[in-house]
PDB file of C-alpha atoms in Angstrom:
ATOM      1  CA  ASN A   1     119.267 129.370  99.956  1.00  0.00           C
ATOM      2  CA  ALA A   2     120.696 126.122  98.484  1.00  0.00           C
ATOM      3  CA  GLY A   3     119.004 123.601 100.837  1.00  0.00           C
ATOM      4  CA  VAL A   4     120.573 120.229 100.232  1.00  0.00           C
ATOM      5  CA  THR A   5     123.284 119.985  97.560  1.00  0.00           C
ATOM      6  CA  GLN A   6     124.434 116.685  96.058  1.00  0.00           C
ATOM      7  CA  THR A   7     127.391 116.037  93.782  1.00  0.00           C
ATOM      8  CA  PRO A   8     127.787 114.679  91.237  1.00  0.00           C
ATOM      9  CA  LYS A   9     124.455 114.621  89.380  1.00  0.00           C
ATOM     10  CA  PHE A  10     125.463 111.794  87.048  1.00  0.00           C
ATOM     11  CA  GLN A  11     128.167 109.176  87.215  1.00  0.00           C
ATOM     12  CA  VAL A  12     129.110 106.064  85.295  1.00  0.00           C
ATOM     13  CA  LEU A  13     131.397 103.577  87.024  1.00  0.00           C
ATOM     14  CA  LYS A  14     132.946 100.329  85.969  1.00  0.00           C
ATOM     15  CA  THR A  15     132.432  97.288  88.182  1.00  0.00           C
ATOM     16  CA  GLY A  16     134.945  97.343  90.975  1.00  0.00           C
ATOM     17  CA  GLN A  17     135.645 101.106  90.936  1.00  0.00           C
ATOM     18  CA  SER A  18     135.086 103.250  93.983  1.00  0.00           C
ATOM     19  CA  MET A  19     133.538 106.647  94.404  1.00  0.00           C
ATOM     20  CA  THR A  20     132.136 109.029  96.993  1.00  0.00           C
ATOM     21  CA  LEU A  21     128.837 110.852  96.749  1.00  0.00           C
ATOM     22  CA  GLN A  22     128.852 114.177  98.460  1.00  0.00           C
ATOM     23  CA  CYS A  23     126.011 115.865 100.291  1.00  0.00           C
ATOM     24  CA  ALA A  24     125.877 119.185 102.119  1.00  0.00           C
ATOM     25  CA  GLN A  25     123.020 121.085 103.740  1.00  0.00           C
ATOM     26  CA  ASP A  26     122.883 124.727 104.847  1.00  0.00           C
ATOM     27  CA  MET A  27     119.743 124.620 106.952  1.00  0.00           C
ATOM     28  CA  ASN A  28     121.505 123.713 110.251  1.00  0.00           C
ATOM     29  CA  HIS A  29     119.652 120.397 110.320  1.00  0.00           C
ATOM     30  CA  ASN A  30     120.803 117.767 112.810  1.00  0.00           C
ATOM     31  CA  SER A  31     119.808 114.647 110.856  1.00  0.00           C
ATOM     32  CA  MET A  32     120.933 113.489 107.470  1.00  0.00           C
ATOM     33  CA  TYR A  33     120.024 110.433 105.352  1.00  0.00           C
ATOM     34  CA  TRP A  34     121.017 108.531 102.223  1.00  0.00           C
ATOM     35  CA  TYR A  35     118.285 106.753 100.255  1.00  0.00           C
ATOM     36  CA  ARG A  36     118.394 104.835  96.948  1.00  0.00           C
ATOM     37  CA  GLN A  37     115.479 104.809  94.587  1.00  0.00           C
ATOM     38  CA  ASP A  38     114.822 101.959  92.251  1.00  0.00           C
ATOM     39  CA  PRO A  39     111.803 101.461  89.950  1.00  0.00           C
ATOM     40  CA  GLY A  40     108.854  99.895  91.778  1.00  0.00           C
ATOM     41  CA  MET A  41     110.717  99.848  95.107  1.00  0.00           C
ATOM     42  CA  GLY A  42     110.241 103.322  96.377  1.00  0.00           C
ATOM     43  CA  LEU A  43     112.954 104.937  98.521  1.00  0.00           C
ATOM     44  CA  ARG A  44     115.020 102.664 100.652  1.00  0.00           C
ATOM     45  CA  LEU A  45     117.257 103.905 103.473  1.00  0.00           C
ATOM     46  CA  ILE A  46     120.908 103.069 103.169  1.00  0.00           C
ATOM     47  CA  TYR A  47     122.457 104.913 106.156  1.00  0.00           C
ATOM     48  CA  TYR A  48     121.461 107.788 108.358  1.00  0.00           C
ATOM     49  CA  SER A  49     123.062 110.162 110.847  1.00  0.00           C
ATOM     50  CA  ALA A  50     120.823 111.313 113.672  1.00  0.00           C
ATOM     51  CA  SER A  51     123.295 113.948 114.699  1.00  0.00           C
ATOM     52  CA  GLU A  52     126.877 115.004 114.103  1.00  0.00           C
ATOM     53  CA  GLY A  53     129.202 112.213 115.126  1.00  0.00           C
ATOM     54  CA  THR A  54     126.742 109.339 114.805  1.00  0.00           C
ATOM     55  CA  THR A  55     125.831 107.059 111.888  1.00  0.00           C
ATOM     56  CA  ASP A  56     123.623 103.959 111.660  1.00  0.00           C
ATOM     57  CA  LYS A  57     122.655 101.395 109.094  1.00  0.00           C
ATOM     58  CA  GLY A  58     119.371 101.551 107.336  1.00  0.00           C
ATOM     59  CA  GLU A  59     117.528  98.926 105.340  1.00  0.00           C
ATOM     60  CA  VAL A  60     120.092  98.296 102.586  1.00  0.00           C
ATOM     61  CA  PRO A  61     123.625  99.160 103.904  1.00  0.00           C
ATOM     62  CA  ASN A  62     125.644  96.377 102.274  1.00  0.00           C
ATOM     63  CA  GLY A  63     128.336  97.681  99.896  1.00  0.00           C
ATOM     64  CA  TYR A  64     128.220 101.223 101.278  1.00  0.00           C
ATOM     65  CA  ASN A  65     129.978 103.268 103.920  1.00  0.00           C
ATOM     66  CA  VAL A  66     129.234 106.779 105.178  1.00  0.00           C
ATOM     67  CA  SER A  67     130.988 109.645 106.912  1.00  0.00           C
ATOM     68  CA  ARG A  68     129.344 112.491 108.805  1.00  0.00           C
ATOM     69  CA  LEU A  69     132.191 114.949 108.264  1.00  0.00           C
ATOM     70  CA  ASN A  70     130.572 117.754 110.258  1.00  0.00           C
ATOM     71  CA  LYS A  71     127.059 119.007 110.837  1.00  0.00           C
ATOM     72  CA  ARG A  72     126.686 120.141 107.223  1.00  0.00           C
ATOM     73  CA  GLU A  73     128.214 117.231 105.264  1.00  0.00           C
ATOM     74  CA  PHE A  74     127.324 113.549 104.951  1.00  0.00           C
ATOM     75  CA  SER A  75     129.093 111.455 102.324  1.00  0.00           C
ATOM     76  CA  LEU A  76     128.300 108.025 100.899  1.00  0.00           C
ATOM     77  CA  ARG A  77     131.097 105.799  99.624  1.00  0.00           C
ATOM     78  CA  LEU A  78     130.969 102.806  97.296  1.00  0.00           C
ATOM     79  CA  GLU A  79     134.202 100.890  97.836  1.00  0.00           C
ATOM     80  CA  SER A  80     133.781  98.410  94.997  1.00  0.00           C
ATOM     81  CA  ALA A  81     130.867  99.253  92.783  1.00  0.00           C
ATOM     82  CA  ALA A  82     128.587  96.453  91.487  1.00  0.00           C
ATOM     83  CA  PRO A  83     125.862  96.591  88.790  1.00  0.00           C
ATOM     84  CA  SER A  84     123.268  96.091  91.562  1.00  0.00           C
ATOM     85  CA  GLN A  85     124.186  99.512  92.857  1.00  0.00           C
ATOM     86  CA  THR A  86     122.892 101.170  89.655  1.00  0.00           C
ATOM     87  CA  SER A  87     120.290 103.486  91.110  1.00  0.00           C
ATOM     88  CA  VAL A  88     119.298 107.064  91.829  1.00  0.00           C
ATOM     89  CA  TYR A  89     120.673 108.178  95.175  1.00  0.00           C
ATOM     90  CA  PHE A  90     119.079 110.846  97.309  1.00  0.00           C
ATOM     91  CA  CYS A  91     120.477 112.675 100.294  1.00  0.00           C
ATOM     92  CA  ALA A  92     118.072 114.301 102.681  1.00  0.00           C
ATOM     93  CA  SER A  93     118.161 116.278 105.942  1.00  0.00           C
ATOM     94  CA  SER A  94     115.723 117.162 108.710  1.00  0.00           C
ATOM     95  CA  GLU A  95     115.484 118.827 112.061  1.00  0.00           C
ATOM     96  CA  PHE A  96     115.677 116.472 115.016  1.00  0.00           C
ATOM     97  CA  THR A  97     112.801 118.187 116.746  1.00  0.00           C
ATOM     98  CA  GLY A  98     109.810 120.193 115.652  1.00  0.00           C
ATOM     99  CA  ASP A  99     109.226 120.008 111.919  1.00  0.00           C
ATOM    100  CA  TYR A 100     109.929 116.422 110.877  1.00  0.00           C
ATOM    101  CA  GLY A 101     109.817 116.938 107.151  1.00  0.00           C
ATOM    102  CA  TYR A 102     112.705 115.870 104.985  1.00  0.00           C
ATOM    103  CA  THR A 103     114.390 118.175 102.489  1.00  0.00           C
ATOM    104  CA  PHE A 104     115.861 116.145  99.634  1.00  0.00           C
ATOM    105  CA  GLY A 105     118.804 116.895  97.389  1.00  0.00           C
ATOM    106  CA  SER A 106     118.422 116.770  93.627  1.00  0.00           C
ATOM    107  CA  GLY A 107     119.784 113.221  93.400  1.00  0.00           C
ATOM    108  CA  THR A 108     122.721 111.385  91.797  1.00  0.00           C
ATOM    109  CA  ARG A 109     122.014 108.999  88.953  1.00  0.00           C
ATOM    110  CA  LEU A 110     124.675 106.285  89.136  1.00  0.00           C
ATOM    111  CA  THR A 111     125.197 103.620  86.514  1.00  0.00           C
ATOM    112  CA  VAL A 112     127.588 100.717  87.137  1.00  0.00           C
ATOM    113  CA  VAL A 113     128.623  98.842  84.019  1.00  0.00           C
TER     114      VAL A 113
ATOM    115  CA  GLY B   1     110.752  97.316 111.764  1.00  0.00           C
ATOM    116  CA  GLU B   2     108.171  99.484 110.077  1.00  0.00           C
ATOM    117  CA  ASN B   3     106.621  98.302 106.766  1.00  0.00           C
ATOM    118  CA  VAL B   4     104.539 100.615 104.569  1.00  0.00           C
ATOM    119  CA  GLU B   5     102.308  99.342 101.783  1.00  0.00           C
ATOM    120  CA  GLN B   6     100.890 101.689  99.172  1.00  0.00           C
ATOM    121  CA  HIS B   7      98.068 101.176  96.626  1.00  0.00           C
ATOM    122  CA  PRO B   8      97.421 101.552  93.791  1.00  0.00           C
ATOM    123  CA  SER B   9     100.745 101.513  91.976  1.00  0.00           C
ATOM    124  CA  THR B  10      99.234 103.463  89.071  1.00  0.00           C
ATOM    125  CA  LEU B  11      96.159 105.658  88.933  1.00  0.00           C
ATOM    126  CA  SER B  12      94.646 107.368  85.902  1.00  0.00           C
ATOM    127  CA  VAL B  13      91.917 109.954  86.226  1.00  0.00           C
ATOM    128  CA  GLN B  14      90.347 112.655  84.118  1.00  0.00           C
ATOM    129  CA  GLU B  15      90.963 116.268  84.871  1.00  0.00           C
ATOM    130  CA  GLY B  16      88.543 117.478  87.543  1.00  0.00           C
ATOM    131  CA  ASP B  17      88.053 114.014  89.076  1.00  0.00           C
ATOM    132  CA  SER B  18      89.206 113.094  92.556  1.00  0.00           C
ATOM    133  CA  ALA B  19      92.124 110.768  93.298  1.00  0.00           C
ATOM    134  CA  VAL B  20      92.709 108.672  96.397  1.00  0.00           C
ATOM    135  CA  ILE B  21      95.926 106.870  97.333  1.00  0.00           C
ATOM    136  CA  LYS B  22      95.970 104.523 100.312  1.00  0.00           C
ATOM    137  CA  CYS B  23      98.742 103.345 102.613  1.00  0.00           C
ATOM    138  CA  THR B  24      98.956 100.930 105.481  1.00  0.00           C
ATOM    139  CA  TYR B  25     101.661 100.727 108.088  1.00  0.00           C
ATOM    140  CA  SER B  26     102.674  97.983 110.495  1.00  0.00           C
ATOM    141  CA  ASP B  27     104.192  99.723 113.598  1.00  0.00           C
ATOM    142  CA  SER B  28     101.473 100.987 115.856  1.00  0.00           C
ATOM    143  CA  ALA B  29     103.995 103.285 117.542  1.00  0.00           C
ATOM    144  CA  SER B  30     104.571 105.266 114.296  1.00  0.00           C
ATOM    145  CA  ASN B  31     103.465 108.828 114.814  1.00  0.00           C
ATOM    146  CA  TYR B  32     104.289 110.880 111.718  1.00  0.00           C
ATOM    147  CA  PHE B  33     102.947 110.336 108.223  1.00  0.00           C
ATOM    148  CA  PRO B  34     104.103 112.563 105.373  1.00  0.00           C
ATOM    149  CA  TRP B  35     103.298 112.521 101.676  1.00  0.00           C
ATOM    150  CA  TYR B  36     105.804 113.388  98.963  1.00  0.00           C
ATOM    151  CA  LYS B  37     105.274 114.313  95.318  1.00  0.00           C
ATOM    152  CA  GLN B  38     107.972 113.514  92.786  1.00  0.00           C
ATOM    153  CA  GLU B  39     107.843 114.879  89.293  1.00  0.00           C
ATOM    154  CA  LEU B  40     109.778 113.162  86.527  1.00  0.00           C
ATOM    155  CA  GLY B  41     113.531 113.576  87.029  1.00  0.00           C
ATOM    156  CA  LYS B  42     113.033 115.729  90.136  1.00  0.00           C
ATOM    157  CA  ARG B  43     113.518 115.302  93.853  1.00  0.00           C
ATOM    158  CA  PRO B  44     110.673 114.250  96.138  1.00  0.00           C
ATOM    159  CA  GLN B  45     108.967 117.205  97.803  1.00  0.00           C
ATOM    160  CA  LEU B  46     106.810 117.236 100.860  1.00  0.00           C
ATOM    161  CA  ILE B  47     103.198 118.191 100.082  1.00  0.00           C
ATOM    162  CA  ILE B  48     101.368 117.422 103.302  1.00  0.00           C
ATOM    163  CA  ASP B  49     101.885 115.582 106.549  1.00  0.00           C
ATOM    164  CA  ILE B  50      99.837 114.414 109.537  1.00  0.00           C
ATOM    165  CA  ARG B  51     100.688 113.414 113.064  1.00  0.00           C
ATOM    166  CA  SER B  52      99.082 110.646 115.071  1.00  0.00           C
ATOM    167  CA  ASN B  53      97.143 112.978 117.290  1.00  0.00           C
ATOM    168  CA  VAL B  54      95.130 114.349 114.281  1.00  0.00           C
ATOM    169  CA  GLY B  55      92.587 112.451 112.199  1.00  0.00           C
ATOM    170  CA  GLU B  56      92.478 114.706 109.170  1.00  0.00           C
ATOM    171  CA  LYS B  57      94.395 117.586 107.616  1.00  0.00           C
ATOM    172  CA  LYS B  58      93.554 119.657 104.578  1.00  0.00           C
ATOM    173  CA  ASP B  59      95.536 122.054 102.414  1.00  0.00           C
ATOM    174  CA  GLN B  60      93.467 123.505  99.532  1.00  0.00           C
ATOM    175  CA  ARG B  61      92.815 120.591  97.137  1.00  0.00           C
ATOM    176  CA  ILE B  62      94.846 118.070  99.108  1.00  0.00           C
ATOM    177  CA  ALA B  63      93.795 116.248 102.276  1.00  0.00           C
ATOM    178  CA  VAL B  64      95.147 113.382 104.313  1.00  0.00           C
ATOM    179  CA  THR B  65      93.198 111.180 106.669  1.00  0.00           C
ATOM    180  CA  LEU B  66      94.556 108.836 109.320  1.00  0.00           C
ATOM    181  CA  ASN B  67      92.909 105.845 110.973  1.00  0.00           C
ATOM    182  CA  LYS B  68      95.198 104.757 113.811  1.00  0.00           C
ATOM    183  CA  THR B  69      93.038 101.803 114.783  1.00  0.00           C
ATOM    184  CA  ALA B  70      93.247 100.293 111.287  1.00  0.00           C
ATOM    185  CA  LYS B  71      96.809 101.584 110.759  1.00  0.00           C
ATOM    186  CA  HIS B  72      96.074 103.194 107.470  1.00  0.00           C
ATOM    187  CA  PHE B  73      96.217 106.710 105.984  1.00  0.00           C
ATOM    188  CA  SER B  74      95.126 108.138 102.681  1.00  0.00           C
ATOM    189  CA  LEU B  75      95.864 111.071 100.384  1.00  0.00           C
ATOM    190  CA  HIS B  76      92.897 112.733  98.699  1.00  0.00           C
ATOM    191  CA  ILE B  77      93.297 115.098  95.782  1.00  0.00           C
ATOM    192  CA  THR B  78      90.211 116.877  94.579  1.00  0.00           C
ATOM    193  CA  GLU B  79      89.619 118.714  91.275  1.00  0.00           C
ATOM    194  CA  THR B  80      92.719 117.134  89.789  1.00  0.00           C
ATOM    195  CA  GLN B  81      94.771 119.019  87.183  1.00  0.00           C
ATOM    196  CA  PRO B  82      97.343 117.844  84.646  1.00  0.00           C
ATOM    197  CA  GLU B  83     100.105 119.320  86.831  1.00  0.00           C
ATOM    198  CA  ASP B  84      99.124 116.896  89.566  1.00  0.00           C
ATOM    199  CA  SER B  85     100.631 114.104  87.386  1.00  0.00           C
ATOM    200  CA  ALA B  86     103.590 112.721  89.292  1.00  0.00           C
ATOM    201  CA  VAL B  87     104.620 109.853  91.533  1.00  0.00           C
ATOM    202  CA  TYR B  88     103.309 110.139  95.115  1.00  0.00           C
ATOM    203  CA  PHE B  89     104.992 108.474  98.086  1.00  0.00           C
ATOM    204  CA  CYS B  90     103.570 107.929 101.503  1.00  0.00           C
ATOM    205  CA  ALA B  91     105.877 107.364 104.473  1.00  0.00           C
ATOM    206  CA  ALA B  92     105.749 106.612 108.225  1.00  0.00           C
ATOM    207  CA  SER B  93     108.274 107.366 110.894  1.00  0.00           C
ATOM    208  CA  GLU B  94     109.626 104.539 113.040  1.00  0.00           C
ATOM    209  CA  SER B  95     108.830 104.998 116.682  1.00  0.00           C
ATOM    210  CA  GLY B  96     111.038 107.305 118.653  1.00  0.00           C
ATOM    211  CA  PHE B  97     112.817 108.810 115.689  1.00  0.00           C
ATOM    212  CA  GLN B  98     111.999 110.483 112.432  1.00  0.00           C
ATOM    213  CA  LYS B  99     113.598 107.875 110.243  1.00  0.00           C
ATOM    214  CA  LEU B 100     111.052 107.520 107.459  1.00  0.00           C
ATOM    215  CA  VAL B 101     109.982 104.307 105.839  1.00  0.00           C
ATOM    216  CA  PHE B 102     108.490 104.879 102.391  1.00  0.00           C
ATOM    217  CA  GLY B 103     105.826 103.167 100.388  1.00  0.00           C
ATOM    218  CA  THR B 104     106.599 101.984  96.853  1.00  0.00           C
ATOM    219  CA  GLY B 105     104.891 104.937  95.198  1.00  0.00           C
ATOM    220  CA  THR B 106     101.778 105.666  93.109  1.00  0.00           C
ATOM    221  CA  ARG B 107     102.095 107.018  89.597  1.00  0.00           C
ATOM    222  CA  LEU B 108      99.193 109.416  89.089  1.00  0.00           C
ATOM    223  CA  LEU B 109      98.288 110.430  85.560  1.00  0.00           C
ATOM    224  CA  VAL B 110      95.726 113.209  85.054  1.00  0.00           C
ATOM    225  CA  SER B 111      94.394 113.416  81.513  1.00  0.00           C
ATOM    226  CA  PRO B 112      92.991 116.683  80.143  1.00  0.00           C
TER     227      PRO B 112
END
């Protein structure tokens, strides 16, 4: 009964380094999302995947790429990290129909120095 | 696209008082309005939601009201307790799909 699992929980990167944030859900949800949370700015959508095989840009996609590997997994990649990408990243999933509520992962706190 | 504004940014109340958080949205086609509670260092968790065909919904001490004409919705917490202290986010779904746009959050502090 894991829900949405994110790894890693914490990460420190140097400017220019790359990394991939992993997200997996075991609820058979169709839709998955990546948000970033910054103080005073709420949760802003980076990318989302309405269903397996599709991905779309959200509000703040620059500097990121995503892969919907299968129905369970949705990864977020930073190709060349910048200090402006220091944030807390949340993955979420939801059913496409019926209950619209999101289930969030526990978050990844990323610091870029 | 959808824009959600949330007020106030901080709210301090005494235990037992009521708390009200208000949000406005811009897209008249939005049809789903959830509220999330986020405790310090934790993930946001859904506490209540309302759909556009309903004007009010209540769950114990928590209620949400929706005014579609004015495009605003509110969270009401009665008989507040210290464990209600958290950041609360409202959200609205863009028309046609459940991609949520979030407000900037309200930090609620309930003092004993």
